[in-house]
Amino acid sequence: MIDLRSDTITQPTLEMRRAMARAEVGDDVYGEDSTVNLLQEKVADLLGKEEALLVTSGTQGNQVSILTHCPPGSEAIVELNSHIFLNEAGAAAALAGVQLFPVPGVRGALTAAGIRAAIREEEEHHPSTSLICLENTHNFAGGAVIPLEKMQEVYQLAREQKIPVHLDGARLFNAVVATGVTDGEFAQRATTVMISFSKGLAAPIGSVIAGPRDWIAAARRWRRRLGGGMRQAGIIAAAALVALDAMVDRLVEDHTLAKLLAEKLAQLPGVELDPSMVETNMVIITLERMPAAHFVEEMRKRGVLILSINPHQVRFVTHKDVSRAGVEQAAVIARQILKQ
Ligand code: TLP
């Protein structure tokens, strides 16, 4: 099978498995796991934040962040196609009692004007706006990079309005590699940041949230309430440390393969795609003549796994466990299906 469903399917490397086996560990609920502490310090440093906290997943990181920033009954502004809005199983409502205000962006990027219109006036009838969420890279905008200037524009407005900004940076490293902008530069345009090691960086588990010291202390309590207080979690942190050191630069290879795939798919009949829009490791195509679910099934029968993200669009994701030959083969199979 050529598996292009997600970069989350990547297998941990041998170096990760070795680091996990050797990791020095302790009880992290007591703050005594030196490997977790090292990872948290490294991430805080990288992102230019006071402190950081290991969480089990990107979803837990985003939700702990919402719980920590937002009182129940308040409102968080999110992008219309953001992961927090579409793919976290309604957690903000179910767990935090937070109402999400989805605002459409341009290729995933919220504008200051769009946000300004969504911020509530302080008035008894309204929920109060307690958070603005950004996502970089933006998953359902096809892995689009949110340019630093766009983030700056939003952050400036948010500061004027005294509203914190949370960055879902599940794939922030893809944005870094694609642009040359540093993690710190992106992170400076947000109050708190979540990054993941379990996507293209191939670690088996783990995300980290970073932000101000007192905020992280409150987030620790929310993580505990959600059952995310882990014990000898250095086993997980060890793989994440390898991901940080050894797996970031190679993301460029995933981007090259996505570009190659996009150029091939764009030539196929009934496919709408502008390959110049593919900036990182994702390719989303719109199918004009076939339901997405049918296309996914036909691809699967011929050995290629992809995801349908809505009735008309499918997503291909490149990652370290797919080769150039695999990507070329996937394009050949897509051609066979679409030419029938
Ligand atoms: N995204 C997954 C699916 O849930 C769609 C994927 O295959 O892309 N933020 C963003 C931007 C994400 O893309 C994801 C995972 C998460 C958060 C959640 O991370 P996990 O899966 O670790 O909870």
Short mmCIF file of C-alpha atoms and ligand atoms in Angstrom, two decimals:
data_model
loop_
_atom_site.label_atom_id
_atom_site.label_comp_id
_atom_site.label_asym_id
_atom_site.label_seq_id
_atom_site.Cartn_x
_atom_site.Cartn_y
_atom_site.Cartn_z
CA MET A 1 0.00 0.00 0.00
CA ILE A 2 1.13 3.53 -0.79
CA ASP A 3 -0.20 5.42 2.21
CA LEU A 4 -0.77 9.12 1.53
CA ARG A 5 -3.58 9.61 4.07
CA SER A 6 -1.48 11.62 6.48
CA ASP A 7 2.02 12.29 7.79
CA THR A 8 0.70 10.99 11.12
CA ILE A 9 1.18 7.43 9.84
CA THR A 10 4.99 7.77 9.82
CA GLN A 11 6.90 5.12 11.73
CA PRO A 12 9.40 6.17 14.40
CA THR A 13 13.01 5.91 13.22
CA LEU A 14 15.54 3.46 14.61
CA GLU A 15 17.32 6.39 16.28
CA MET A 16 14.06 7.27 18.04
CA ARG A 17 13.52 3.72 19.22
CA ARG A 18 17.08 3.60 20.55
CA ALA A 19 16.68 6.96 22.31
CA MET A 20 13.42 5.73 23.84
CA ALA A 21 15.09 2.59 25.14
CA ARG A 22 17.95 4.57 26.69
CA ALA A 23 15.92 7.51 28.01
CA GLU A 24 16.47 8.60 31.59
CA VAL A 25 13.02 8.81 33.13
CA GLY A 26 11.22 9.77 36.33
CA ASP A 27 7.70 10.57 37.45
CA ASP A 28 6.72 13.58 35.36
CA VAL A 29 3.67 14.33 37.52
CA TYR A 30 6.27 15.23 40.18
CA GLY A 31 8.26 17.12 37.51
CA GLU A 32 11.04 14.54 37.92
CA ASP A 33 11.48 13.25 34.40
CA SER A 34 14.75 14.78 33.18
CA THR A 35 14.10 13.86 29.54
CA VAL A 36 10.67 15.55 29.59
CA ASN A 37 12.21 18.57 31.33
CA LEU A 38 14.92 18.79 28.67
CA LEU A 39 12.36 18.64 25.85
CA GLN A 40 10.19 21.29 27.50
CA GLU A 41 13.20 23.58 28.00
CA LYS A 42 14.35 23.10 24.41
CA VAL A 43 10.91 23.88 22.99
CA ALA A 44 10.41 26.93 25.20
CA ASP A 45 13.81 28.17 24.06
CA LEU A 46 13.13 27.48 20.39
CA LEU A 47 9.78 29.27 20.50
CA GLY A 48 10.98 32.11 22.72
CA LYS A 49 8.41 31.32 25.43
CA GLU A 50 8.93 31.18 29.20
CA GLU A 51 7.84 27.57 29.63
CA ALA A 52 6.51 24.56 27.78
CA LEU A 53 4.48 21.47 28.63
CA LEU A 54 4.40 18.01 27.05
CA VAL A 55 0.89 16.82 26.14
CA THR A 56 -0.32 13.58 24.64
CA SER A 57 -1.56 14.90 21.30
CA GLY A 58 -2.18 17.98 19.20
CA THR A 59 -5.85 17.86 20.11
CA GLN A 60 -5.07 17.71 23.83
CA GLY A 61 -2.64 20.61 23.38
CA ASN A 62 -5.22 22.77 21.62
CA GLN A 63 -7.95 21.88 24.09
CA VAL A 64 -5.81 22.44 27.19
CA SER A 65 -4.97 25.81 25.62
CA ILE A 66 -8.63 26.69 25.09
CA LEU A 67 -9.51 25.55 28.62
CA THR A 68 -6.70 27.64 30.05
CA HIS A 69 -7.42 30.79 28.04
CA CYS A 70 -11.21 30.84 27.90
CA PRO A 71 -13.86 30.98 30.64
CA PRO A 72 -17.03 28.93 29.97
CA GLY A 73 -19.60 30.87 27.94
CA SER A 74 -16.92 32.95 26.22
CA GLU A 75 -16.09 32.80 22.55
CA ALA A 76 -12.96 31.87 20.60
CA ILE A 77 -12.47 33.11 17.04
CA VAL A 78 -11.22 30.35 14.74
CA GLU A 79 -10.72 29.98 11.01
CA LEU A 80 -13.68 28.34 9.25
CA ASN A 81 -11.66 25.33 8.07
CA SER A 82 -9.40 25.05 11.09
CA HIS A 83 -8.64 21.76 12.79
CA ILE A 84 -10.01 23.11 16.09
CA PHE A 85 -13.34 23.87 14.42
CA LEU A 86 -13.65 20.81 12.16
CA ASN A 87 -11.67 17.96 13.63
CA GLU A 88 -11.59 18.03 17.41
CA ALA A 89 -14.97 16.39 17.91
CA GLY A 90 -16.63 19.50 19.31
CA ALA A 91 -14.24 19.50 22.27
CA ALA A 92 -14.27 23.27 22.85
CA ALA A 93 -18.03 23.09 23.40
CA ALA A 94 -18.10 19.75 25.16
CA LEU A 95 -15.18 20.30 27.53
CA ALA A 96 -14.57 24.02 27.89
CA GLY A 97 -18.13 25.28 27.34
CA VAL A 98 -16.61 27.62 24.78
CA GLN A 99 -18.45 28.82 21.72
CA LEU A 100 -16.40 28.95 18.52
CA PHE A 101 -16.86 31.80 16.06
CA PRO A 102 -15.68 30.51 12.67
CA VAL A 103 -14.39 33.24 10.34
CA PRO A 104 -13.40 32.42 6.75
CA GLY A 105 -9.77 33.12 5.90
CA VAL A 106 -7.93 33.47 2.62
CA ARG A 107 -6.06 30.20 2.06
CA GLY A 108 -6.43 29.65 5.78
CA ALA A 109 -5.15 33.08 6.77
CA LEU A 110 -7.42 35.20 8.94
CA THR A 111 -7.20 38.92 8.28
CA ALA A 112 -7.27 41.66 10.88
CA ALA A 113 -10.41 43.03 9.20
CA GLY A 114 -12.18 39.65 9.46
CA ILE A 115 -11.23 39.32 13.10
CA ARG A 116 -12.11 42.91 13.95
CA ALA A 117 -15.64 42.26 12.66
CA ALA A 118 -15.92 39.13 14.79
CA ILE A 119 -14.69 40.56 18.10
CA ARG A 120 -17.67 41.11 20.39
CA GLU A 121 -18.44 44.43 21.97
CA GLU A 122 -18.53 44.28 25.76
CA GLU A 123 -22.25 44.03 26.25
CA GLU A 124 -24.47 41.96 28.52
CA HIS A 125 -26.09 40.04 25.67
CA HIS A 126 -22.87 38.94 24.02
CA PRO A 127 -20.36 36.26 24.81
CA SER A 128 -17.01 37.90 25.42
CA THR A 129 -14.21 37.16 22.97
CA SER A 130 -11.57 35.31 24.95
CA LEU A 131 -9.20 33.91 22.29
CA ILE A 132 -8.14 34.06 18.64
CA CYS A 133 -6.80 30.81 17.15
CA LEU A 134 -4.48 30.59 14.16
CA GLU A 135 -3.21 27.47 12.37
CA ASN A 136 0.16 27.29 10.59
CA THR A 137 0.56 25.45 8.30
CA HIS A 138 -3.13 25.30 7.61
CA ASN A 139 -4.21 21.71 7.09
CA PHE A 140 -7.47 22.05 5.17
CA ALA A 141 -6.17 24.98 3.15
CA GLY A 142 -3.83 22.36 1.62
CA GLY A 143 -0.87 22.83 3.94
CA ALA A 144 -0.77 26.57 3.18
CA VAL A 145 1.77 28.65 5.07
CA ILE A 146 0.27 31.61 6.91
CA PRO A 147 2.74 34.39 6.09
CA LEU A 148 4.46 36.09 9.01
CA GLU A 149 2.98 39.46 8.01
CA LYS A 150 -0.55 38.03 8.29
CA MET A 151 0.23 36.68 11.74
CA GLN A 152 1.74 40.01 12.73
CA GLU A 153 -1.39 41.87 11.55
CA VAL A 154 -3.62 39.64 13.67
CA TYR A 155 -1.33 39.70 16.69
CA GLN A 156 -1.16 43.48 16.68
CA LEU A 157 -4.94 43.78 16.64
CA ALA A 158 -5.24 41.11 19.34
CA ARG A 159 -2.83 42.99 21.59
CA GLU A 160 -4.70 46.24 21.10
CA GLN A 161 -7.89 44.41 22.08
CA LYS A 162 -6.15 42.50 24.91
CA ILE A 163 -7.18 39.13 23.47
CA PRO A 164 -4.65 36.27 23.55
CA VAL A 165 -3.68 34.42 20.35
CA HIS A 166 -3.17 30.65 20.28
CA LEU A 167 -1.24 29.13 17.39
CA ASP A 168 -2.05 25.57 16.34
CA GLY A 169 1.41 24.79 15.00
CA ALA A 170 0.89 21.06 14.53
CA ARG A 171 2.96 21.57 11.34
CA LEU A 172 4.84 24.74 12.22
CA PHE A 173 8.11 23.08 11.21
CA ASN A 174 6.76 22.66 7.69
CA ALA A 175 6.16 26.42 7.58
CA VAL A 176 9.70 27.03 8.87
CA VAL A 177 11.29 24.79 6.25
CA ALA A 178 9.14 26.22 3.45
CA THR A 179 9.89 29.87 4.23
CA GLY A 180 13.14 30.15 6.17
CA VAL A 181 11.24 32.14 8.83
CA THR A 182 12.28 30.75 12.22
CA ASP A 183 10.01 28.96 14.70
CA GLY A 184 10.68 31.81 17.11
CA GLU A 185 9.58 34.46 14.62
CA PHE A 186 6.28 32.69 14.04
CA ALA A 187 5.82 32.00 17.76
CA GLN A 188 6.43 35.64 18.67
CA ARG A 189 3.17 36.44 16.88
CA ALA A 190 1.14 34.32 19.29
CA THR A 191 0.65 34.22 23.04
CA THR A 192 0.71 30.43 23.18
CA VAL A 193 1.77 27.79 20.69
CA MET A 194 1.16 24.08 20.18
CA ILE A 195 3.65 22.05 18.14
CA SER A 196 3.48 18.35 17.28
CA PHE A 197 6.18 15.73 16.92
CA SER A 198 3.86 12.99 15.69
CA LYS A 199 3.18 14.37 12.19
CA GLY A 200 5.94 14.75 9.58
CA LEU A 201 8.64 14.57 12.24
CA ALA A 202 7.70 10.90 12.72
CA ALA A 203 7.74 10.63 16.50
CA PRO A 204 5.18 8.09 17.75
CA ILE A 205 3.42 10.36 20.26
CA GLY A 206 3.56 13.84 21.63
CA SER A 207 2.94 17.54 21.27
CA VAL A 208 4.09 20.48 23.37
CA ILE A 209 2.35 23.71 24.31
CA ALA A 210 4.38 26.78 25.18
CA GLY A 211 3.57 30.16 26.69
CA PRO A 212 3.96 32.41 29.75
CA ARG A 213 5.01 30.76 33.04
CA ASP A 214 1.77 31.34 34.96
CA TRP A 215 -0.26 30.20 31.95
CA ILE A 216 1.70 26.93 31.76
CA ALA A 217 1.09 26.38 35.49
CA ALA A 218 -2.66 26.67 34.88
CA ALA A 219 -2.39 24.49 31.75
CA ARG A 220 -0.65 21.78 33.80
CA ARG A 221 -3.75 21.57 35.98
CA TRP A 222 -6.04 21.29 32.94
CA ARG A 223 -3.80 18.60 31.47
CA ARG A 224 -4.13 16.73 34.75
CA ARG A 225 -7.92 17.07 34.68
CA LEU A 226 -7.97 15.63 31.17
CA GLY A 227 -5.92 12.64 32.25
CA GLY A 228 -2.80 13.88 30.49
CA GLY A 229 -0.53 13.77 33.53
CA MET A 230 1.86 11.05 32.42
CA ARG A 231 4.45 9.27 34.51
CA GLN A 232 7.72 8.06 32.89
CA ALA A 233 6.93 10.20 29.86
CA GLY A 234 10.62 10.60 29.04
CA ILE A 235 10.11 7.58 26.79
CA ILE A 236 7.93 9.83 24.63
CA ALA A 237 10.07 12.94 25.06
CA ALA A 238 13.18 11.04 23.95
CA ALA A 239 11.65 10.37 20.53
CA ALA A 240 10.48 13.97 20.31
CA LEU A 241 14.03 15.19 21.01
CA VAL A 242 15.31 13.08 18.10
CA ALA A 243 12.48 14.51 15.97
CA LEU A 244 13.62 18.04 16.81
CA ASP A 245 17.28 17.37 16.14
CA ALA A 246 17.15 15.07 13.15
CA MET A 247 13.82 15.27 11.37
CA VAL A 248 13.09 18.95 10.68
CA ASP A 249 15.45 19.63 7.79
CA ARG A 250 14.32 16.57 5.85
CA LEU A 251 10.75 17.96 5.63
CA VAL A 252 11.96 19.72 2.50
CA GLU A 253 11.95 16.30 0.81
CA ASP A 254 8.24 15.90 1.63
CA HIS A 255 7.58 19.32 0.13
CA THR A 256 9.44 18.41 -3.06
CA LEU A 257 7.40 15.22 -3.44
CA ALA A 258 4.11 17.06 -2.82
CA LYS A 259 5.03 19.54 -5.54
CA LEU A 260 5.85 16.71 -7.95
CA LEU A 261 2.56 14.98 -7.14
CA ALA A 262 0.61 18.23 -7.58
CA GLU A 263 2.12 18.86 -11.00
CA LYS A 264 1.08 15.39 -12.14
CA LEU A 265 -2.42 15.51 -10.61
CA ALA A 266 -3.14 18.97 -12.03
CA GLN A 267 -2.90 17.53 -15.55
CA LEU A 268 -5.61 14.93 -14.98
CA PRO A 269 -9.14 15.30 -16.36
CA GLY A 270 -11.75 16.49 -13.87
CA VAL A 271 -9.16 17.69 -11.37
CA GLU A 272 -9.08 21.24 -10.13
CA LEU A 273 -5.74 22.19 -8.63
CA ASP A 274 -3.23 24.97 -9.01
CA PRO A 275 0.11 23.28 -8.27
CA SER A 276 1.75 26.62 -7.54
CA MET A 277 -0.42 26.78 -4.40
CA VAL A 278 1.26 23.67 -2.97
CA GLU A 279 3.75 25.03 -0.45
CA THR A 280 4.39 22.15 1.96
CA ASN A 281 3.52 18.44 2.19
CA MET A 282 -0.17 18.43 1.32
CA VAL A 283 -2.09 18.33 -1.94
CA ILE A 284 -5.84 18.86 -1.89
CA ILE A 285 -7.66 18.36 -5.19
CA THR A 286 -11.24 19.13 -6.11
CA LEU A 287 -12.88 16.43 -8.22
CA GLU A 288 -15.26 17.80 -10.80
CA ARG A 289 -16.65 14.55 -12.17
CA MET A 290 -16.55 12.01 -9.37
CA PRO A 291 -17.59 11.92 -5.72
CA ALA A 292 -14.55 12.05 -3.45
CA ALA A 293 -15.58 8.87 -1.58
CA HIS A 294 -15.74 6.90 -4.86
CA PHE A 295 -12.31 8.11 -5.94
CA VAL A 296 -10.82 7.21 -2.54
CA GLU A 297 -12.31 3.71 -2.80
CA GLU A 298 -11.01 3.17 -6.36
CA MET A 299 -7.54 4.33 -5.28
CA ARG A 300 -7.64 1.97 -2.30
CA LYS A 301 -8.56 -0.99 -4.51
CA ARG A 302 -5.44 -0.25 -6.55
CA GLY A 303 -3.14 0.10 -3.54
CA VAL A 304 -3.16 3.83 -2.76
CA LEU A 305 -4.60 5.26 0.46
CA ILE A 306 -5.78 8.88 0.56
CA LEU A 307 -8.46 10.76 2.53
CA SER A 308 -11.62 12.46 1.37
CA ILE A 309 -12.04 15.67 3.33
CA ASN A 310 -15.49 16.56 2.00
CA PRO A 311 -17.78 15.23 -0.76
CA HIS A 312 -15.71 16.89 -3.52
CA GLN A 313 -12.17 17.08 -2.23
CA VAL A 314 -9.46 14.59 -1.39
CA ARG A 315 -6.15 15.08 0.39
CA PHE A 316 -2.76 13.52 -0.36
CA VAL A 317 0.01 13.96 2.20
CA THR A 318 3.69 13.22 1.58
CA HIS A 319 5.99 12.07 4.38
CA LYS A 320 9.19 10.18 5.12
CA ASP A 321 7.63 6.73 4.57
CA VAL A 322 6.65 7.36 0.97
CA SER A 323 9.18 7.37 -1.87
CA ARG A 324 9.33 9.31 -5.10
CA ALA A 325 8.41 6.06 -6.91
CA GLY A 326 5.39 5.70 -4.62
CA VAL A 327 4.21 9.21 -5.40
CA GLU A 328 4.69 8.66 -9.14
CA GLN A 329 2.76 5.39 -8.92
CA ALA A 330 -0.08 7.13 -7.05
CA ALA A 331 -0.32 9.69 -9.87
CA VAL A 332 -0.40 6.94 -12.51
CA ILE A 333 -3.22 5.17 -10.66
CA ALA A 334 -5.17 8.41 -10.26
CA ARG A 335 -4.85 8.92 -14.02
CA GLN A 336 -6.21 5.41 -14.72
CA ILE A 337 -9.26 6.06 -12.54
CA LEU A 338 -10.03 9.55 -13.81
CA LYS A 339 -9.58 8.62 -17.49
CA GLN A 340 -12.16 5.82 -17.34
N1 TLP B 1 -4.61 16.27 11.95
C1 TLP B 1 -4.87 14.95 11.41
C2 TLP B 1 -6.37 14.70 11.33
O1 TLP B 1 -6.98 14.96 12.54
C3 TLP B 1 -7.04 15.50 10.26
C4 TLP B 1 -4.26 14.83 10.03
O2 TLP B 1 -4.16 13.70 9.54
O3 TLP B 1 -3.88 15.85 9.44
N2 TLP B 1 -3.93 20.53 14.47
C5 TLP B 1 -3.77 20.26 13.17
C6 TLP B 1 -3.55 21.37 12.21
C7 TLP B 1 -3.78 18.93 12.72
O4 TLP B 1 -3.64 18.68 11.43
C8 TLP B 1 -3.96 17.90 13.65
C9 TLP B 1 -4.01 16.45 13.22
C10 TLP B 1 -4.13 18.24 15.00
C11 TLP B 1 -4.12 19.57 15.38
C12 TLP B 1 -4.40 17.20 16.06
O5 TLP B 1 -3.31 16.42 16.33
P1 TLP B 1 -3.49 14.97 17.02
O6 TLP B 1 -3.95 14.05 15.94
O7 TLP B 1 -2.13 14.69 17.54
O8 TLP B 1 -4.49 15.12 18.10
#
